[in-house]
Amino acid sequence: MSALTDLYQEISLCRQCEIARARTRVVPGEGAENAEILFIGEAPGWHEDQQGRPFVGPAGQFLDSLLSSINLKRQQVYIANVIKCRPPDNREPLPIEIANCQKWLDKQIEIISPKIIVTLGRYSMARFFPGKSISKIHGTVQKQNGIIYFAMYHPAAALHQGNLRQVIEQDMLKLPSLLTQAQTQTETSEETATESDSQPQQLSMF
Ligand code: URA
């Protein structure tokens, strides 16, 4: 069994929050165990809860089309959420639910060891860009501990506010050159790693 399959098993046994009792299926995440890009959304919705897979509803269809705009398929990346169970009536996740679920996301990041983490929406952004506003930092990057963090609006935002669709599409188009940059950095990082790498660094690229 792979490390991720073992982890899915553990996640499926988790009953730490009330919402675990109401879920149809847990939604741990899916994709390549060695993915270079990890997308992190908010929480499963109705469709995801039914299927046990992330981003399979209308927001997921838009995410798929964003991925194909940069010639990627979802099997080549990894897609997860901040929380793994659906909040009833699609309400926003509670701080306690986010805190309880943090260990699962941390383990996913450790196993996948992505070069780039793309935060989709406010909840995911808040984890890596605390205190920042999505309207100000979408489309920008920050580097820490060898990982590039890239903030984007949640794909569902385009379904509610049509004017954001183009913004999200444009932000997505920045990913291929970021990935090239990340791949180049990995090749040289072993020799050049410094203490400052553990401090957040704004990259000036965009
Ligand atoms: N929205 C999310 O944040 N995650 C999903 O998996 C689906 C919709």
Short mmCIF file of N, CA, C and O in Angstrom, two decimals, residues 78-175:
data_model
loop_
_atom_site.label_atom_id
_atom_site.label_comp_id
_atom_site.label_asym_id
_atom_site.label_seq_id
_atom_site.Cartn_x
_atom_site.Cartn_y
_atom_site.Cartn_z
N TYR A 78 -2.21 17.01 -7.62
CA TYR A 78 -2.95 16.46 -6.49
C TYR A 78 -3.97 17.52 -6.06
O TYR A 78 -3.67 18.71 -6.06
N ILE A 79 -5.18 17.07 -5.74
CA ILE A 79 -6.24 18.00 -5.34
C ILE A 79 -6.76 17.59 -3.96
O ILE A 79 -7.16 16.44 -3.75
N ALA A 80 -6.71 18.52 -3.03
CA ALA A 80 -7.17 18.23 -1.67
C ALA A 80 -7.98 19.43 -1.17
O ALA A 80 -8.15 20.43 -1.87
N ASN A 81 -8.47 19.30 0.03
CA ASN A 81 -9.21 20.38 0.67
C ASN A 81 -8.67 20.62 2.07
O ASN A 81 -8.05 19.73 2.66
N VAL A 82 -8.97 21.80 2.60
CA VAL A 82 -8.57 22.11 3.98
C VAL A 82 -9.28 21.16 4.94
O VAL A 82 -8.68 20.63 5.87
N ILE A 83 -10.57 20.92 4.71
CA ILE A 83 -11.25 19.92 5.55
C ILE A 83 -11.83 18.80 4.69
O ILE A 83 -12.12 18.99 3.52
N LYS A 84 -11.91 17.65 5.28
CA LYS A 84 -12.18 16.42 4.51
C LYS A 84 -13.63 15.94 4.58
O LYS A 84 -13.97 14.95 3.92
N CYS A 85 -14.44 16.58 5.40
CA CYS A 85 -15.86 16.21 5.48
C CYS A 85 -16.71 17.41 5.06
O CYS A 85 -16.32 18.56 5.27
N ARG A 86 -17.88 17.13 4.50
CA ARG A 86 -18.74 18.22 4.04
C ARG A 86 -19.43 18.91 5.21
O ARG A 86 -20.15 18.26 5.99
N PRO A 87 -19.28 20.23 5.32
CA PRO A 87 -20.06 20.94 6.33
C PRO A 87 -21.53 20.94 5.89
O PRO A 87 -21.81 21.17 4.71
N PRO A 88 -22.47 20.68 6.81
CA PRO A 88 -23.88 20.60 6.42
C PRO A 88 -24.33 21.88 5.72
O PRO A 88 -23.90 22.98 6.08
N ASP A 89 -25.18 21.72 4.72
CA ASP A 89 -25.72 22.84 3.95
C ASP A 89 -24.62 23.72 3.35
O ASP A 89 -24.83 24.92 3.14
N ASN A 90 -23.47 23.14 3.16
CA ASN A 90 -22.33 23.89 2.59
C ASN A 90 -21.98 25.14 3.38
O ASN A 90 -21.51 26.13 2.82
N ARG A 91 -22.22 25.12 4.68
CA ARG A 91 -21.80 26.27 5.49
C ARG A 91 -20.28 26.34 5.52
O ARG A 91 -19.59 25.40 5.12
N GLU A 92 -19.77 27.50 5.96
CA GLU A 92 -18.32 27.67 5.99
C GLU A 92 -17.72 26.77 7.08
O GLU A 92 -18.37 26.52 8.11
N PRO A 93 -16.50 26.29 6.87
CA PRO A 93 -15.88 25.45 7.91
C PRO A 93 -15.66 26.24 9.20
O PRO A 93 -15.36 27.44 9.15
N LEU A 94 -15.82 25.57 10.33
CA LEU A 94 -15.59 26.22 11.62
C LEU A 94 -14.09 26.15 11.96
O LEU A 94 -13.41 25.20 11.55
N PRO A 95 -13.60 27.12 12.74
CA PRO A 95 -12.19 27.08 13.13
C PRO A 95 -11.78 25.75 13.76
O PRO A 95 -10.71 25.23 13.48
N ILE A 96 -12.66 25.16 14.58
CA ILE A 96 -12.31 23.89 15.23
C ILE A 96 -12.18 22.77 14.19
O ILE A 96 -11.33 21.88 14.30
N GLU A 97 -13.02 22.82 13.16
CA GLU A 97 -12.95 21.79 12.11
C GLU A 97 -11.64 21.93 11.32
O GLU A 97 -10.99 20.94 10.99
N ILE A 98 -11.28 23.17 11.05
CA ILE A 98 -10.02 23.41 10.32
C ILE A 98 -8.84 22.94 11.17
O ILE A 98 -7.93 22.26 10.67
N ALA A 99 -8.90 23.24 12.46
CA ALA A 99 -7.80 22.84 13.35
C ALA A 99 -7.72 21.32 13.45
O ALA A 99 -6.63 20.73 13.37
N ASN A 100 -8.87 20.67 13.60
CA ASN A 100 -8.87 19.19 13.71
C ASN A 100 -8.32 18.53 12.46
O ASN A 100 -7.68 17.48 12.52
N CYS A 101 -8.62 19.12 11.32
CA CYS A 101 -8.24 18.50 10.04
C CYS A 101 -6.82 18.86 9.60
O CYS A 101 -6.32 18.27 8.65
N GLN A 102 -6.22 19.79 10.30
CA GLN A 102 -4.90 20.28 9.85
C GLN A 102 -3.86 19.15 9.73
O GLN A 102 -3.04 19.13 8.82
N LYS A 103 -3.94 18.21 10.66
CA LYS A 103 -2.93 17.13 10.63
C LYS A 103 -2.98 16.32 9.34
O LYS A 103 -1.96 15.86 8.85
N TRP A 104 -4.21 16.17 8.79
CA TRP A 104 -4.33 15.36 7.56
C TRP A 104 -3.69 16.10 6.39
O TRP A 104 -2.96 15.51 5.59
N LEU A 105 -3.98 17.38 6.32
CA LEU A 105 -3.37 18.17 5.22
C LEU A 105 -1.85 18.22 5.38
O LEU A 105 -1.11 18.08 4.40
N ASP A 106 -1.39 18.37 6.61
CA ASP A 106 0.06 18.38 6.84
C ASP A 106 0.70 17.07 6.36
O ASP A 106 1.75 17.08 5.73
N LYS A 107 0.03 15.95 6.66
CA LYS A 107 0.61 14.66 6.24
C LYS A 107 0.58 14.53 4.71
O LYS A 107 1.51 13.98 4.12
N GLN A 108 -0.48 15.04 4.10
CA GLN A 108 -0.54 14.99 2.63
C GLN A 108 0.62 15.78 2.03
O GLN A 108 1.27 15.34 1.09
N ILE A 109 0.87 16.96 2.59
CA ILE A 109 1.95 17.80 2.07
C ILE A 109 3.30 17.07 2.25
O ILE A 109 4.14 17.06 1.37
N GLU A 110 3.44 16.44 3.41
CA GLU A 110 4.70 15.72 3.69
C GLU A 110 4.91 14.56 2.70
O GLU A 110 6.00 14.39 2.16
N ILE A 111 3.85 13.82 2.45
CA ILE A 111 3.98 12.66 1.55
C ILE A 111 4.20 13.10 0.10
O ILE A 111 5.08 12.60 -0.60
N ILE A 112 3.39 14.03 -0.35
CA ILE A 112 3.44 14.44 -1.76
C ILE A 112 4.69 15.28 -2.03
O ILE A 112 5.29 15.22 -3.09
N SER A 113 5.06 16.09 -1.04
CA SER A 113 6.22 16.97 -1.17
C SER A 113 6.18 17.77 -2.48
O SER A 113 7.09 17.66 -3.32
N PRO A 114 5.12 18.56 -2.64
CA PRO A 114 4.96 19.28 -3.91
C PRO A 114 5.97 20.43 -4.05
O PRO A 114 6.48 20.93 -3.05
N LYS A 115 6.21 20.82 -5.28
CA LYS A 115 7.05 22.00 -5.51
C LYS A 115 6.21 23.27 -5.36
O LYS A 115 6.71 24.32 -4.96
N ILE A 116 4.94 23.16 -5.75
CA ILE A 116 4.05 24.32 -5.71
C ILE A 116 2.75 23.94 -4.99
O ILE A 116 2.17 22.90 -5.28
N ILE A 117 2.32 24.82 -4.09
CA ILE A 117 1.00 24.66 -3.48
C ILE A 117 0.13 25.82 -3.97
O ILE A 117 0.49 26.99 -3.80
N VAL A 118 -0.99 25.47 -4.60
CA VAL A 118 -1.91 26.50 -5.08
C VAL A 118 -3.08 26.54 -4.11
O VAL A 118 -3.78 25.54 -3.92
N THR A 119 -3.28 27.68 -3.47
CA THR A 119 -4.39 27.81 -2.55
C THR A 119 -5.60 28.32 -3.33
O THR A 119 -5.49 29.29 -4.07
N LEU A 120 -6.72 27.61 -3.18
CA LEU A 120 -7.94 27.99 -3.89
C LEU A 120 -8.94 28.56 -2.88
O LEU A 120 -9.52 27.82 -2.09
N GLY A 121 -9.05 29.87 -2.86
CA GLY A 121 -10.02 30.51 -1.96
C GLY A 121 -9.44 30.91 -0.63
O GLY A 121 -8.29 30.64 -0.31
N ARG A 122 -10.31 31.53 0.16
CA ARG A 122 -9.90 32.19 1.41
C ARG A 122 -9.38 31.24 2.48
O ARG A 122 -8.43 31.53 3.18
N TYR A 123 -10.06 30.12 2.64
CA TYR A 123 -9.70 29.23 3.76
C TYR A 123 -8.34 28.59 3.56
O TYR A 123 -7.56 28.45 4.49
N SER A 124 -8.10 28.21 2.34
CA SER A 124 -6.82 27.61 2.01
C SER A 124 -5.73 28.68 2.06
O SER A 124 -4.64 28.46 2.59
N MET A 125 -6.04 29.86 1.54
CA MET A 125 -5.08 30.97 1.58
C MET A 125 -4.69 31.31 3.03
O MET A 125 -3.52 31.53 3.33
N ALA A 126 -5.69 31.33 3.91
CA ALA A 126 -5.45 31.75 5.30
C ALA A 126 -4.43 30.85 5.99
O ALA A 126 -3.70 31.26 6.89
N ARG A 127 -4.37 29.62 5.55
CA ARG A 127 -3.43 28.66 6.13
C ARG A 127 -1.97 29.05 5.84
O ARG A 127 -1.10 28.88 6.67
N PHE A 128 -1.74 29.56 4.63
CA PHE A 128 -0.35 29.82 4.21
C PHE A 128 -0.03 31.30 4.07
O PHE A 128 1.14 31.69 4.02
N PHE A 129 -1.05 32.12 3.94
CA PHE A 129 -0.86 33.57 3.83
C PHE A 129 -1.69 34.22 4.93
O PHE A 129 -2.65 34.93 4.63
N PRO A 130 -1.38 33.98 6.22
CA PRO A 130 -2.26 34.48 7.28
C PRO A 130 -2.39 36.01 7.23
O PRO A 130 -1.42 36.71 6.98
N GLY A 131 -3.61 36.47 7.47
CA GLY A 131 -3.87 37.91 7.55
C GLY A 131 -3.95 38.61 6.20
O GLY A 131 -4.15 39.82 6.14
N LYS A 132 -3.81 37.86 5.11
CA LYS A 132 -3.83 38.50 3.79
C LYS A 132 -5.24 38.48 3.20
O LYS A 132 -6.10 37.72 3.63
N SER A 133 -5.46 39.34 2.22
CA SER A 133 -6.77 39.39 1.58
C SER A 133 -6.65 38.83 0.16
O SER A 133 -5.74 39.19 -0.58
N ILE A 134 -7.59 37.95 -0.18
CA ILE A 134 -7.51 37.26 -1.47
C ILE A 134 -7.55 38.26 -2.64
O ILE A 134 -6.87 38.08 -3.65
N SER A 135 -8.32 39.35 -2.47
CA SER A 135 -8.42 40.31 -3.58
C SER A 135 -7.08 41.00 -3.83
O SER A 135 -6.81 41.47 -4.91
N LYS A 136 -6.23 41.05 -2.80
CA LYS A 136 -4.92 41.70 -2.96
C LYS A 136 -3.83 40.73 -3.41
O LYS A 136 -2.95 41.11 -4.18
N ILE A 137 -3.91 39.48 -2.95
CA ILE A 137 -2.74 38.62 -3.22
C ILE A 137 -2.98 37.52 -4.26
O ILE A 137 -2.05 36.77 -4.56
N HIS A 138 -4.21 37.46 -4.80
CA HIS A 138 -4.41 36.41 -5.82
C HIS A 138 -3.41 36.63 -6.96
O HIS A 138 -3.06 37.77 -7.30
N GLY A 139 -2.90 35.55 -7.49
CA GLY A 139 -1.95 35.66 -8.60
C GLY A 139 -0.53 35.99 -8.16
O GLY A 139 0.34 36.21 -9.00
N THR A 140 -0.30 35.99 -6.85
CA THR A 140 1.07 36.27 -6.38
C THR A 140 1.62 35.03 -5.67
O THR A 140 0.88 34.14 -5.28
N VAL A 141 2.93 35.03 -5.51
CA VAL A 141 3.58 33.86 -4.92
C VAL A 141 4.42 34.24 -3.70
O VAL A 141 4.83 35.38 -3.54
N GLN A 142 4.64 33.23 -2.90
CA GLN A 142 5.50 33.38 -1.73
C GLN A 142 6.27 32.06 -1.64
O GLN A 142 5.72 31.00 -1.93
N LYS A 143 7.54 32.13 -1.26
CA LYS A 143 8.31 30.90 -1.18
C LYS A 143 8.76 30.66 0.25
O LYS A 143 9.19 31.59 0.93
N GLN A 144 8.60 29.45 0.71
CA GLN A 144 9.05 29.11 2.06
C GLN A 144 9.44 27.64 2.11
O GLN A 144 8.72 26.79 1.58
N ASN A 145 10.56 27.37 2.76
CA ASN A 145 11.03 25.98 2.90
C ASN A 145 11.03 25.22 1.58
O ASN A 145 10.62 24.06 1.52
N GLY A 146 11.42 25.90 0.54
CA GLY A 146 11.55 25.24 -0.76
C GLY A 146 10.24 25.03 -1.50
O GLY A 146 10.24 24.46 -2.58
N ILE A 147 9.11 25.47 -0.92
CA ILE A 147 7.82 25.32 -1.61
C ILE A 147 7.36 26.70 -2.08
O ILE A 147 7.48 27.69 -1.35
N ILE A 148 6.84 26.74 -3.30
CA ILE A 148 6.26 27.98 -3.81
C ILE A 148 4.75 27.93 -3.54
O ILE A 148 4.08 26.94 -3.89
N TYR A 149 4.25 28.95 -2.89
CA TYR A 149 2.81 29.05 -2.59
C TYR A 149 2.21 30.07 -3.54
O TYR A 149 2.71 31.20 -3.64
N PHE A 150 1.14 29.69 -4.21
CA PHE A 150 0.52 30.56 -5.21
C PHE A 150 -0.96 30.69 -4.84
O PHE A 150 -1.67 29.68 -4.72
N ALA A 151 -1.41 31.92 -4.64
CA ALA A 151 -2.79 32.15 -4.18
C ALA A 151 -3.73 32.43 -5.35
O ALA A 151 -3.41 33.25 -6.22
N MET A 152 -4.85 31.71 -5.36
CA MET A 152 -5.88 31.95 -6.40
C MET A 152 -7.25 32.08 -5.74
O MET A 152 -7.48 31.56 -4.66
N TYR A 153 -8.16 32.75 -6.44
CA TYR A 153 -9.56 32.71 -6.02
C TYR A 153 -10.06 31.28 -6.14
O TYR A 153 -9.56 30.49 -6.96
N HIS A 154 -11.08 30.96 -5.37
CA HIS A 154 -11.72 29.65 -5.47
C HIS A 154 -12.48 29.59 -6.81
O HIS A 154 -13.13 30.56 -7.19
N PRO A 155 -12.39 28.44 -7.52
CA PRO A 155 -13.11 28.35 -8.80
C PRO A 155 -14.60 28.66 -8.67
O PRO A 155 -15.21 29.20 -9.60
N ALA A 156 -15.21 28.34 -7.52
CA ALA A 156 -16.64 28.60 -7.34
C ALA A 156 -16.93 30.10 -7.38
O ALA A 156 -18.06 30.51 -7.70
N ALA A 157 -15.94 30.93 -7.08
CA ALA A 157 -16.16 32.38 -7.08
C ALA A 157 -16.59 32.84 -8.48
O ALA A 157 -17.41 33.75 -8.62
N ALA A 158 -16.05 32.17 -9.51
CA ALA A 158 -16.40 32.55 -10.88
C ALA A 158 -17.85 32.19 -11.20
O ALA A 158 -18.48 32.81 -12.06
N LEU A 159 -18.38 31.18 -10.49
CA LEU A 159 -19.76 30.77 -10.75
C LEU A 159 -20.74 31.76 -10.13
O LEU A 159 -21.86 31.91 -10.60
N HIS A 160 -20.30 32.43 -9.06
CA HIS A 160 -21.18 33.41 -8.40
C HIS A 160 -20.93 34.82 -8.91
O HIS A 160 -21.84 35.63 -8.98
N GLN A 161 -19.68 35.13 -9.23
CA GLN A 161 -19.32 36.47 -9.71
C GLN A 161 -18.62 36.30 -11.05
O GLN A 161 -17.41 36.04 -11.09
N GLY A 162 -19.39 36.43 -12.09
CA GLY A 162 -18.88 36.17 -13.45
C GLY A 162 -17.63 36.95 -13.79
O GLY A 162 -16.77 36.48 -14.54
N ASN A 163 -17.50 38.16 -13.20
CA ASN A 163 -16.33 39.00 -13.56
C ASN A 163 -15.01 38.40 -13.06
O ASN A 163 -13.94 38.78 -13.52
N LEU A 164 -15.10 37.44 -12.13
CA LEU A 164 -13.87 36.83 -11.62
C LEU A 164 -13.35 35.71 -12.51
O LEU A 164 -12.21 35.28 -12.39
N ARG A 165 -14.19 35.28 -13.43
CA ARG A 165 -13.80 34.14 -14.27
C ARG A 165 -12.49 34.42 -15.01
O ARG A 165 -11.54 33.63 -14.97
N GLN A 166 -12.45 35.58 -15.64
CA GLN A 166 -11.25 35.93 -16.42
C GLN A 166 -10.02 36.10 -15.51
O GLN A 166 -8.91 35.71 -15.88
N VAL A 167 -10.25 36.67 -14.32
CA VAL A 167 -9.14 36.85 -13.37
C VAL A 167 -8.55 35.49 -13.01
O VAL A 167 -7.32 35.30 -13.01
N ILE A 168 -9.43 34.54 -12.73
CA ILE A 168 -8.97 33.19 -12.34
C ILE A 168 -8.25 32.53 -13.52
O ILE A 168 -7.19 31.91 -13.35
N GLU A 169 -8.82 32.70 -14.71
CA GLU A 169 -8.18 32.09 -15.90
C GLU A 169 -6.78 32.68 -16.11
O GLU A 169 -5.83 31.95 -16.42
N GLN A 170 -6.68 33.99 -15.93
CA GLN A 170 -5.36 34.64 -16.13
C GLN A 170 -4.36 34.18 -15.07
O GLN A 170 -3.20 33.93 -15.37
N ASP A 171 -4.82 34.07 -13.83
CA ASP A 171 -3.91 33.61 -12.76
C ASP A 171 -3.40 32.20 -13.07
O ASP A 171 -2.23 31.90 -12.88
N MET A 172 -4.30 31.35 -13.54
CA MET A 172 -3.90 29.96 -13.83
C MET A 172 -2.79 29.92 -14.88
O MET A 172 -1.90 29.06 -14.81
N LEU A 173 -2.84 30.83 -15.81
CA LEU A 173 -1.84 30.82 -16.89
C LEU A 173 -0.43 31.14 -16.39
O LEU A 173 0.54 30.96 -17.12
N LYS A 174 -0.33 31.61 -15.15
CA LYS A 174 1.01 31.89 -14.59
C LYS A 174 1.69 30.62 -14.08
O LYS A 174 2.89 30.62 -13.83
N LEU A 175 0.89 29.56 -13.91
CA LEU A 175 1.45 28.35 -13.28
C LEU A 175 2.58 27.66 -14.07
O LEU A 175 3.58 27.26 -13.46
#
